[in-house]
Amino acid sequence: MFTIKDHLEVRNDHLMIGGADTTELAQKYGTPLYVTNESRVIENFSEYTKAFPDADIYYAAKANGSFAILRMLAREGAGADVFSYGELYMALLAGIPRGKILFNGNSKTDFELRKAVELGVKVSVDSRDELHTLSEIAEKAGKTAEIAFRVNPDVSPKTHPKISTGLSSSKFGIPSKEVVGIYREASQLPGISPCGIHCHIGSQILETAPFVEATQKMMDLVEKVTGAGIDLEFVDMGSGLGIPYKKGEDTPKPRDLADAILPVFDERTEELGISPKLILEPGRYIIADTTILLTKVNTVKKAARNFVGVDAGFNLLIRPAMYESYHYVVVANKVASKPEETYTIVGPICETGDILAEDRELPRVEKGDIIALLDAGAYGFSMSSQYNGRPRCAEILVNDGNSDVIRSAEDVGDLMGKQKLPARLM
Ligand code: LLP
């Protein structure tokens, strides 16, 4: 037995996850299939809590909002970063305490703001317009909304442009120069209690320097806002810590992030004589490497390239098509066999861009083989769709060799879903 990537082992040429043989899982539950290793989720979360013992960790539900995952993290003491009423609803249902939820978003509906007020969760306010709407809603409800402002610290996270969020050109946050003014304004408004500050600079960030720069810039703002007489109870630094999608890639861990940013945070808060709670909102680091996507080979075709056609496409894992993301690939039933050819793994979707992995050296691939795409837990299922009339696949949780369905596969009935026909079309 040997290990291919941390918790993923190989036994008799088969890929094992959480003590379960992936080829048996594929046979038992069918493919495509998302498989999550329960203990790995807990390990990743506790890596964060150990690195940041004084911080609150708000899991970013958008990365993977499956109910069982939210429930596991709730039991570990996680809070949640939610970006919609749907995510808020699921987080509360999973038992995440309302006091540990931050409702984020750059374009919330009035309904969502009303729900946030009614349910008493903190809101990260992204614009002056939103501030005023929220004030009216809270006043009308006879409540006070605890808010942070999402600020735009103008830091380059050196990641894919589509997931850079803290650049001055991005749609997120209040520009730094307007921050003090908006806190002053907020402190005068009915129904509003400005008590936190929030930023998030991007995702899949592979070095600590951008986080240090963001912390410095945020602490400059904390100083100014505190100087304007506002008590900040929390500083939420968002998230963005990347993971090594490529084998052997050396990326910072939560411990490295803590070593890089905590000295800045601690020194500056001490200087100011304040003790705000630090909040972090990791999504990818907690869940990405816990999960694999198993997909069966339908056809192998030598054409311009050596194409392997599998039963999962960008309907189930859109990251490669959307961000040119790399996911490590193995043939789950031949993991230890020698690579023999270069293959490009493509899905069944009617688009040329439906490529899951390009030019990979793999053992000889045949119809019926099971391909595993690794590190598919973050922004995998949560970004899936039914495009091309493809019902979504099942999700399985494995632990100590046992497996449970945490989401049943959809079937064609789910394609009809809530659709209706006007009477004239009956
Ligand atoms: N907090 C806020 C406000 C966010 O917008 C995000 C992610 C997170 C936390 C979590 O960041 P993480 O720890 O996962 O880096 N779909 C893209 C990633 C989009 C990230 C959106 N915001 C992907 O597949 O790479």
Short mmCIF file of C-alpha atoms and ligand atoms in Angstrom, two decimals:
data_model
loop_
_atom_site.label_atom_id
_atom_site.label_comp_id
_atom_site.label_asym_id
_atom_site.label_seq_id
_atom_site.Cartn_x
_atom_site.Cartn_y
_atom_site.Cartn_z
CA MET A 1 0.00 0.00 0.00
CA PHE A 2 1.30 3.49 -0.76
CA THR A 3 -0.02 7.02 -0.71
CA ILE A 4 -0.61 9.13 -3.77
CA LYS A 5 -1.74 12.33 -2.13
CA ASP A 6 -1.90 12.54 1.64
CA HIS A 7 -5.04 10.64 2.63
CA LEU A 8 -5.45 8.80 -0.67
CA GLU A 9 -3.91 5.34 -0.65
CA VAL A 10 -3.38 2.61 -3.20
CA ARG A 11 -4.14 -1.05 -2.48
CA ASN A 12 -3.85 -3.76 -5.13
CA ASP A 13 -3.59 -1.15 -7.87
CA HIS A 14 -6.89 0.43 -6.68
CA LEU A 15 -7.38 3.94 -5.34
CA MET A 16 -8.61 3.92 -1.73
CA ILE A 17 -10.33 6.82 0.03
CA GLY A 18 -11.27 6.76 3.71
CA GLY A 19 -10.59 3.03 3.80
CA ALA A 20 -12.98 2.34 0.87
CA ASP A 21 -12.02 0.94 -2.53
CA THR A 22 -13.09 3.47 -5.15
CA THR A 23 -13.78 0.81 -7.79
CA GLU A 24 -16.20 -0.90 -5.40
CA LEU A 25 -17.86 2.44 -4.66
CA ALA A 26 -18.25 3.08 -8.39
CA GLN A 27 -19.83 -0.32 -8.82
CA LYS A 28 -22.11 -0.01 -5.80
CA TYR A 29 -23.38 3.51 -6.38
CA GLY A 30 -22.77 4.03 -10.09
CA THR A 31 -20.89 6.85 -11.76
CA PRO A 32 -20.33 9.73 -11.91
CA LEU A 33 -19.93 9.89 -8.14
CA TYR A 34 -18.56 12.46 -5.71
CA VAL A 35 -16.85 10.75 -2.77
CA THR A 36 -15.85 12.66 0.38
CA ASN A 37 -13.56 11.39 3.12
CA GLU A 38 -15.18 12.42 6.41
CA SER A 39 -12.09 12.30 8.58
CA ARG A 40 -10.15 14.48 6.14
CA VAL A 41 -12.75 17.24 6.51
CA ILE A 42 -12.31 17.18 10.27
CA GLU A 43 -8.50 17.10 9.93
CA ASN A 44 -8.45 20.12 7.64
CA PHE A 45 -10.79 22.06 9.87
CA SER A 46 -8.76 21.30 12.96
CA GLU A 47 -5.58 22.36 11.15
CA TYR A 48 -7.20 25.79 10.94
CA THR A 49 -8.43 25.90 14.52
CA LYS A 50 -5.02 24.81 15.82
CA ALA A 51 -3.20 27.41 13.72
CA PHE A 52 -5.65 30.13 14.81
CA PRO A 53 -6.73 29.15 18.34
CA ASP A 54 -8.15 32.61 19.11
CA ALA A 55 -9.97 33.11 15.83
CA ASP A 56 -13.43 32.05 14.73
CA ILE A 57 -13.46 29.93 11.59
CA TYR A 58 -16.45 30.65 9.36
CA TYR A 59 -16.57 27.92 6.72
CA ALA A 60 -17.36 29.34 3.25
CA ALA A 61 -20.51 27.39 2.43
CA LYS A 62 -20.24 28.19 -1.28
CA ALA A 63 -17.27 25.84 -1.60
CA ASN A 64 -19.45 22.86 -0.78
CA GLY A 65 -22.83 23.42 0.79
CA SER A 66 -23.90 19.81 1.05
CA PHE A 67 -25.92 19.31 4.18
CA ALA A 68 -23.81 16.51 5.70
CA ILE A 69 -20.67 18.61 5.26
CA LEU A 70 -22.27 21.64 6.90
CA ARG A 71 -23.51 19.43 9.71
CA MET A 72 -20.06 17.93 10.33
CA LEU A 73 -18.48 21.34 10.44
CA ALA A 74 -21.23 22.71 12.69
CA ARG A 75 -20.41 19.91 15.15
CA GLU A 76 -16.75 20.93 15.02
CA GLY A 77 -17.67 24.46 16.05
CA ALA A 78 -17.49 26.16 12.66
CA GLY A 79 -19.32 29.35 11.82
CA ALA A 80 -20.33 30.11 8.25
CA ASP A 81 -19.75 32.67 5.53
CA VAL A 82 -22.99 32.63 3.54
CA PHE A 83 -23.59 34.42 0.27
CA SER A 84 -27.32 33.95 -0.23
CA TYR A 85 -30.48 33.23 1.71
CA GLY A 86 -30.17 29.65 0.45
CA GLU A 87 -26.77 29.23 2.08
CA LEU A 88 -28.02 30.93 5.25
CA TYR A 89 -31.02 28.61 5.39
CA MET A 90 -28.82 25.52 4.97
CA ALA A 91 -26.24 26.70 7.51
CA LEU A 92 -28.89 27.29 10.18
CA LEU A 93 -30.58 23.99 9.39
CA ALA A 94 -27.23 22.27 9.85
CA GLY A 95 -26.94 23.78 13.33
CA ILE A 96 -24.42 26.55 12.75
CA PRO A 97 -25.24 29.14 15.42
CA ARG A 98 -26.68 32.40 14.10
CA GLY A 99 -24.10 34.33 16.13
CA LYS A 100 -21.38 32.72 14.03
CA ILE A 101 -22.74 33.54 10.60
CA LEU A 102 -21.79 36.43 8.35
CA PHE A 103 -24.14 37.18 5.46
CA ASN A 104 -21.88 38.30 2.62
CA GLY A 105 -22.70 39.48 -0.87
CA ASN A 106 -22.33 42.41 -3.20
CA SER A 107 -25.92 42.41 -4.44
CA LYS A 108 -28.30 41.10 -1.83
CA THR A 109 -32.04 41.32 -2.40
CA ASP A 110 -34.27 43.19 0.02
CA PHE A 111 -35.76 39.81 0.91
CA GLU A 112 -32.29 38.54 1.86
CA LEU A 113 -31.61 41.59 3.99
CA ARG A 114 -34.98 41.16 5.72
CA LYS A 115 -34.14 37.51 6.44
CA ALA A 116 -30.73 38.47 7.85
CA VAL A 117 -32.35 41.00 10.17
CA GLU A 118 -35.18 38.68 11.17
CA LEU A 119 -32.77 35.80 11.90
CA GLY A 120 -30.28 38.05 13.64
CA VAL A 121 -27.12 37.25 11.67
CA LYS A 122 -24.32 39.71 11.02
CA VAL A 123 -24.28 41.35 7.60
CA SER A 124 -21.25 42.34 5.56
CA VAL A 125 -22.46 45.46 3.78
CA ASP A 126 -20.98 46.08 0.35
CA SER A 127 -22.34 49.48 -0.68
CA ARG A 128 -23.90 52.70 0.57
CA ASP A 129 -27.17 51.74 -1.12
CA GLU A 130 -27.26 48.49 0.78
CA LEU A 131 -26.46 50.28 4.05
CA HIS A 132 -29.49 52.51 3.68
CA THR A 133 -31.81 49.70 2.63
CA LEU A 134 -30.67 47.63 5.60
CA SER A 135 -31.16 50.54 7.98
CA GLU A 136 -34.77 51.00 6.78
CA ILE A 137 -35.48 47.27 7.03
CA ALA A 138 -34.00 46.96 10.53
CA GLU A 139 -35.75 50.09 11.79
CA LYS A 140 -39.08 48.86 10.48
CA ALA A 141 -38.54 45.50 12.18
CA GLY A 142 -37.58 47.23 15.43
CA LYS A 143 -34.20 45.50 15.33
CA THR A 144 -30.55 46.44 15.11
CA ALA A 145 -28.41 44.87 12.41
CA GLU A 146 -24.83 44.19 13.40
CA ILE A 147 -22.73 44.94 10.37
CA ALA A 148 -19.25 44.91 8.95
CA PHE A 149 -18.32 46.69 5.77
CA ARG A 150 -16.70 44.63 3.05
CA VAL A 151 -13.76 46.79 2.15
CA ASN A 152 -11.66 46.61 -0.95
CA PRO A 153 -8.04 46.72 0.20
CA ASP A 154 -6.64 46.79 -3.37
CA VAL A 155 -4.27 43.84 -3.02
CA SER A 156 -3.21 41.64 -5.91
CA PRO A 157 -3.54 38.01 -4.87
CA LYS A 158 -1.68 36.76 -7.95
CA THR A 159 -4.31 34.19 -8.77
CA HIS A 160 -6.69 33.57 -11.69
CA PRO A 161 -8.35 36.92 -12.63
CA LYS A 162 -11.83 35.39 -12.26
CA ILE A 163 -11.15 34.64 -8.59
CA SER A 164 -9.29 37.83 -7.65
CA THR A 165 -11.68 39.80 -5.50
CA GLY A 166 -9.65 42.45 -3.68
CA LEU A 167 -8.35 44.47 -6.60
CA SER A 168 -9.60 48.03 -6.86
CA SER A 169 -11.17 47.10 -10.22
CA SER A 170 -13.28 44.27 -8.75
CA LYS A 171 -16.99 44.55 -8.03
CA PHE A 172 -16.53 43.78 -4.33
CA GLY A 173 -16.23 46.10 -1.40
CA ILE A 174 -16.03 49.75 -0.42
CA PRO A 175 -12.95 51.55 -1.80
CA SER A 176 -10.41 52.16 1.00
CA LYS A 177 -10.64 55.94 0.82
CA GLU A 178 -14.38 55.87 1.48
CA VAL A 179 -14.21 53.50 4.43
CA VAL A 180 -14.00 55.94 7.34
CA GLY A 181 -16.77 58.09 5.89
CA ILE A 182 -19.15 55.19 5.53
CA TYR A 183 -18.54 53.98 9.10
CA ARG A 184 -19.31 57.52 10.35
CA GLU A 185 -22.47 57.54 8.28
CA ALA A 186 -23.47 54.08 9.51
CA SER A 187 -23.01 55.02 13.13
CA GLN A 188 -25.66 57.72 12.69
CA LEU A 189 -28.24 55.49 11.03
CA PRO A 190 -31.14 53.87 12.87
CA GLY A 191 -31.14 50.08 13.09
CA ILE A 192 -27.42 49.77 12.32
CA SER A 193 -24.57 48.82 14.60
CA PRO A 194 -21.24 48.92 12.76
CA CYS A 195 -19.10 46.48 14.72
CA GLY A 196 -16.83 44.70 12.27
CA ILE A 197 -14.71 45.06 9.17
CA HIS A 198 -14.34 42.50 6.39
CA CYS A 199 -12.25 41.82 3.31
CA HIS A 200 -11.54 38.89 1.00
CA ILE A 201 -8.83 39.25 -1.60
CA GLY A 202 -9.30 36.16 -3.74
CA SER A 203 -9.02 32.41 -3.87
CA GLN A 204 -6.40 29.71 -4.58
CA ILE A 205 -3.65 32.05 -3.37
CA LEU A 206 -0.31 30.25 -3.25
CA GLU A 207 1.86 32.53 -1.15
CA THR A 208 1.43 34.35 2.14
CA ALA A 209 2.66 37.78 0.99
CA PRO A 210 -0.74 39.01 -0.34
CA PHE A 211 -2.37 38.05 2.98
CA VAL A 212 0.26 40.01 4.90
CA GLU A 213 -0.29 43.03 2.67
CA ALA A 214 -4.06 42.72 3.13
CA THR A 215 -3.66 42.45 6.92
CA GLN A 216 -1.47 45.56 6.99
CA LYS A 217 -3.93 47.51 4.87
CA MET A 218 -6.87 46.29 6.93
CA MET A 219 -5.16 47.23 10.18
CA ASP A 220 -4.50 50.73 8.76
CA LEU A 221 -8.24 50.95 8.19
CA VAL A 222 -9.00 49.52 11.63
CA GLU A 223 -6.86 52.28 13.10
CA LYS A 224 -8.71 54.97 11.18
CA VAL A 225 -12.16 53.56 11.91
CA THR A 226 -11.35 53.11 15.60
CA GLY A 227 -9.97 56.66 15.60
CA ALA A 228 -13.37 57.83 14.32
CA GLY A 229 -14.93 56.42 17.49
CA ILE A 230 -16.24 53.11 16.16
CA ASP A 231 -15.69 50.01 18.31
CA LEU A 232 -14.72 47.11 16.11
CA GLU A 233 -15.58 43.77 17.68
CA PHE A 234 -14.31 41.69 14.79
CA VAL A 235 -11.91 41.81 11.86
CA ASP A 236 -12.80 39.29 9.18
CA MET A 237 -9.90 38.66 6.82
CA GLY A 238 -11.90 36.44 4.46
CA SER A 239 -9.99 33.57 3.00
CA GLY A 240 -8.20 32.43 -0.15
CA LEU A 241 -5.59 29.95 1.01
CA GLY A 242 -4.80 27.70 -1.96
CA ILE A 243 -4.14 23.99 -2.07
CA PRO A 244 -1.60 21.94 -4.08
CA TYR A 245 -3.67 20.70 -7.02
CA LYS A 246 -0.47 19.56 -8.71
CA LYS A 247 1.43 16.69 -7.15
CA GLY A 248 4.45 17.87 -5.17
CA GLU A 249 3.38 21.54 -5.30
CA ASP A 250 4.50 23.33 -2.16
CA THR A 251 1.79 25.64 -0.88
CA PRO A 252 1.36 27.44 2.44
CA LYS A 253 -0.66 25.71 5.16
CA PRO A 254 -2.90 27.37 7.78
CA ARG A 255 0.13 27.31 10.15
CA ASP A 256 2.17 29.33 7.61
CA LEU A 257 -0.70 31.74 7.15
CA ALA A 258 -0.91 32.18 10.93
CA ASP A 259 2.85 32.74 11.21
CA ALA A 260 2.60 35.38 8.48
CA ILE A 261 -0.45 37.38 9.52
CA LEU A 262 -0.86 36.95 13.27
CA PRO A 263 2.23 38.99 14.20
CA VAL A 264 0.82 41.91 12.17
CA PHE A 265 -2.68 41.50 13.58
CA ASP A 266 -1.48 41.08 17.19
CA GLU A 267 1.02 43.93 17.07
CA ARG A 268 -1.41 46.40 15.55
CA THR A 269 -4.32 45.54 17.84
CA GLU A 270 -2.03 45.79 20.87
CA GLU A 271 -0.76 49.21 19.72
CA LEU A 272 -4.34 50.38 19.37
CA GLY A 273 -5.35 48.87 22.70
CA ILE A 274 -8.22 46.94 21.15
CA SER A 275 -9.00 43.23 21.06
CA PRO A 276 -11.28 42.48 18.13
CA LYS A 277 -12.01 38.83 17.29
CA LEU A 278 -10.23 37.61 14.18
CA ILE A 279 -12.51 35.76 11.75
CA LEU A 280 -11.36 33.68 8.78
CA GLU A 281 -13.59 32.22 6.09
CA PRO A 282 -11.83 29.24 4.52
CA GLY A 283 -13.70 27.16 1.99
CA ARG A 284 -11.27 25.49 -0.40
CA TYR A 285 -8.67 24.50 2.19
CA ILE A 286 -11.27 22.74 4.34
CA ILE A 287 -13.01 20.78 1.62
CA ALA A 288 -11.10 20.63 -1.69
CA ASP A 289 -8.79 17.71 -1.03
CA THR A 290 -11.36 15.68 0.91
CA THR A 291 -13.31 14.73 -2.19
CA ILE A 292 -12.78 12.95 -5.49
CA LEU A 293 -15.00 12.68 -8.53
CA LEU A 294 -15.23 9.17 -9.95
CA THR A 295 -16.20 8.92 -13.59
CA LYS A 296 -16.39 5.94 -15.93
CA VAL A 297 -14.74 5.73 -19.34
CA ASN A 298 -17.31 5.46 -22.14
CA THR A 299 -14.94 5.57 -25.11
CA VAL A 300 -11.30 5.94 -26.02
CA LYS A 301 -10.59 7.62 -29.35
CA LYS A 302 -7.36 8.42 -31.15
CA ALA A 303 -7.98 11.61 -33.13
CA ALA A 304 -6.17 14.95 -32.94
CA ARG A 305 -5.46 13.80 -29.44
CA ASN A 306 -5.87 10.64 -27.50
CA PHE A 307 -9.35 11.37 -26.16
CA VAL A 308 -10.86 9.54 -23.19
CA GLY A 309 -14.61 10.19 -23.07
CA VAL A 310 -15.99 9.87 -19.54
CA ASP A 311 -19.46 10.18 -18.01
CA ALA A 312 -18.77 13.42 -16.06
CA GLY A 313 -18.35 16.73 -17.82
CA PHE A 314 -18.31 20.37 -16.89
CA ASN A 315 -21.88 19.92 -15.74
CA LEU A 316 -20.33 18.28 -12.67
CA LEU A 317 -16.89 19.90 -12.45
CA ILE A 318 -16.71 23.23 -14.19
CA ARG A 319 -13.38 24.40 -12.79
CA PRO A 320 -11.14 23.23 -15.66
CA ALA A 321 -13.45 24.78 -18.29
CA MET A 322 -13.99 27.99 -16.33
CA TYR A 323 -10.58 28.74 -14.84
CA GLU A 324 -8.25 26.39 -16.74
CA SER A 325 -7.88 24.64 -13.39
CA TYR A 326 -5.74 21.57 -13.00
CA HIS A 327 -7.09 18.49 -11.24
CA TYR A 328 -4.78 15.55 -10.72
CA VAL A 329 -6.10 12.45 -12.48
CA VAL A 330 -5.58 8.75 -11.83
CA VAL A 331 -7.10 5.62 -13.29
CA ALA A 332 -8.70 4.36 -10.08
CA ASN A 333 -8.52 0.69 -11.05
CA LYS A 334 -4.91 0.91 -12.33
CA VAL A 335 -3.26 3.46 -10.06
CA ALA A 336 0.03 1.67 -9.61
CA SER A 337 0.37 0.61 -13.25
CA LYS A 338 3.02 2.23 -15.42
CA PRO A 339 1.99 5.26 -17.49
CA GLU A 340 1.95 4.28 -21.14
CA GLU A 341 0.22 7.02 -23.08
CA THR A 342 -0.80 10.64 -23.02
CA TYR A 343 -4.55 11.16 -22.75
CA THR A 344 -6.96 14.07 -22.69
CA ILE A 345 -10.01 13.42 -20.53
CA VAL A 346 -13.19 14.89 -21.96
CA GLY A 347 -16.79 14.92 -20.77
CA PRO A 348 -20.01 14.13 -22.62
CA ILE A 349 -21.15 17.74 -22.97
CA CYS A 350 -21.78 19.21 -26.40
CA GLU A 351 -18.98 21.77 -26.15
CA THR A 352 -15.37 21.66 -27.27
CA GLY A 353 -14.37 23.21 -23.97
CA ASP A 354 -15.68 20.23 -22.03
CA ILE A 355 -12.19 19.08 -21.13
CA LEU A 356 -11.51 17.85 -17.60
CA ALA A 357 -7.77 17.20 -17.92
CA GLU A 358 -5.33 17.69 -20.75
CA ASP A 359 -2.36 15.62 -21.86
CA ARG A 360 -1.97 13.31 -18.88
CA GLU A 361 0.42 10.41 -18.80
CA LEU A 362 -1.67 7.42 -17.72
CA PRO A 363 -1.63 3.64 -17.87
CA ARG A 364 -3.43 2.27 -20.93
CA VAL A 365 -7.06 3.43 -20.62
CA GLU A 366 -9.98 1.28 -21.78
CA LYS A 367 -13.75 1.48 -21.82
CA GLY A 368 -15.08 0.72 -18.34
CA ASP A 369 -12.06 2.06 -16.46
CA ILE A 370 -12.76 4.43 -13.60
CA ILE A 371 -11.04 7.80 -13.71
CA ALA A 372 -10.68 9.72 -10.45
CA LEU A 373 -10.35 13.50 -10.50
CA LEU A 374 -8.74 14.53 -7.23
CA ASP A 375 -9.28 17.61 -5.08
CA ALA A 376 -12.80 18.07 -6.39
CA GLY A 377 -14.45 18.94 -3.07
CA ALA A 378 -14.40 22.72 -3.39
CA TYR A 379 -16.50 24.41 -6.06
CA GLY A 380 -17.21 21.00 -7.61
CA PHE A 381 -20.69 19.80 -6.80
CA SER A 382 -21.63 23.30 -5.60
CA MET A 383 -21.11 24.66 -9.12
CA SER A 384 -22.77 21.74 -10.90
CA SER A 385 -25.69 22.03 -13.29
CA GLN A 386 -28.07 19.93 -15.36
CA TYR A 387 -26.70 21.30 -18.62
CA ASN A 388 -27.31 19.06 -21.63
CA GLY A 389 -30.14 17.31 -19.78
CA ARG A 390 -27.83 15.59 -17.33
CA PRO A 391 -29.21 14.90 -13.87
CA ARG A 392 -26.66 15.61 -11.13
CA CYS A 393 -24.80 12.66 -9.65
CA ALA A 394 -24.81 11.27 -6.11
CA GLU A 395 -22.53 12.26 -3.25
CA ILE A 396 -21.10 9.68 -0.86
CA LEU A 397 -19.39 10.11 2.50
CA VAL A 398 -16.81 7.51 3.50
CA ASN A 399 -15.40 6.84 6.93
CA ASP A 400 -13.33 3.89 8.12
CA GLY A 401 -14.23 1.89 5.04
CA ASN A 402 -17.99 2.52 5.39
CA SER A 403 -19.93 4.59 2.93
CA ASP A 404 -23.19 6.53 3.12
CA VAL A 405 -25.15 8.37 0.49
CA ILE A 406 -25.35 12.02 1.49
CA ARG A 407 -27.13 13.07 -1.69
CA SER A 408 -28.98 10.71 -4.01
CA ALA A 409 -28.35 10.98 -7.71
CA GLU A 410 -30.95 12.95 -9.59
CA ASP A 411 -32.86 11.20 -12.36
CA VAL A 412 -34.69 12.45 -15.43
CA GLY A 413 -37.69 13.29 -13.24
CA ASP A 414 -35.51 15.99 -11.72
CA LEU A 415 -35.04 17.49 -15.18
CA MET A 416 -38.76 18.16 -15.23
CA GLY A 417 -38.42 19.46 -11.67
CA LYS A 418 -40.71 22.39 -11.03
CA GLN A 419 -41.42 23.10 -14.68
CA LYS A 420 -45.05 23.56 -15.72
CA LEU A 421 -46.96 23.83 -18.95
CA PRO A 422 -49.35 26.67 -19.68
CA ALA A 423 -52.81 25.17 -20.32
CA ARG A 424 -52.64 25.97 -24.06
CA LEU A 425 -49.69 23.61 -24.44
CA MET A 426 -51.38 20.66 -22.76
N1 LLP B 1 -15.13 34.52 1.80
C1 LLP B 1 -15.63 35.17 0.74
C2 LLP B 1 -16.26 36.46 0.94
C3 LLP B 1 -15.53 34.61 -0.54
O1 LLP B 1 -16.02 35.27 -1.58
C4 LLP B 1 -14.92 33.34 -0.70
C5 LLP B 1 -14.82 32.72 -2.02
C6 LLP B 1 -14.43 32.68 0.44
C7 LLP B 1 -14.54 33.31 1.68
C8 LLP B 1 -13.78 31.33 0.38
O2 LLP B 1 -12.57 31.37 -0.27
P1 LLP B 1 -11.65 30.06 -0.37
O3 LLP B 1 -11.15 29.72 1.00
O4 LLP B 1 -12.47 28.98 -0.90
O5 LLP B 1 -10.56 30.45 -1.27
N2 LLP B 1 -15.20 28.95 -7.88
C9 LLP B 1 -13.82 29.34 -7.74
C10 LLP B 1 -13.56 30.00 -6.40
C11 LLP B 1 -14.47 31.17 -6.12
C12 LLP B 1 -14.25 31.77 -4.76
C13 LLP B 1 -15.35 32.72 -4.41
N3 LLP B 1 -15.24 33.27 -3.09
C14 LLP B 1 -12.94 28.12 -7.97
O6 LLP B 1 -13.46 27.06 -8.27
O7 LLP B 1 -11.71 28.23 -7.89
#
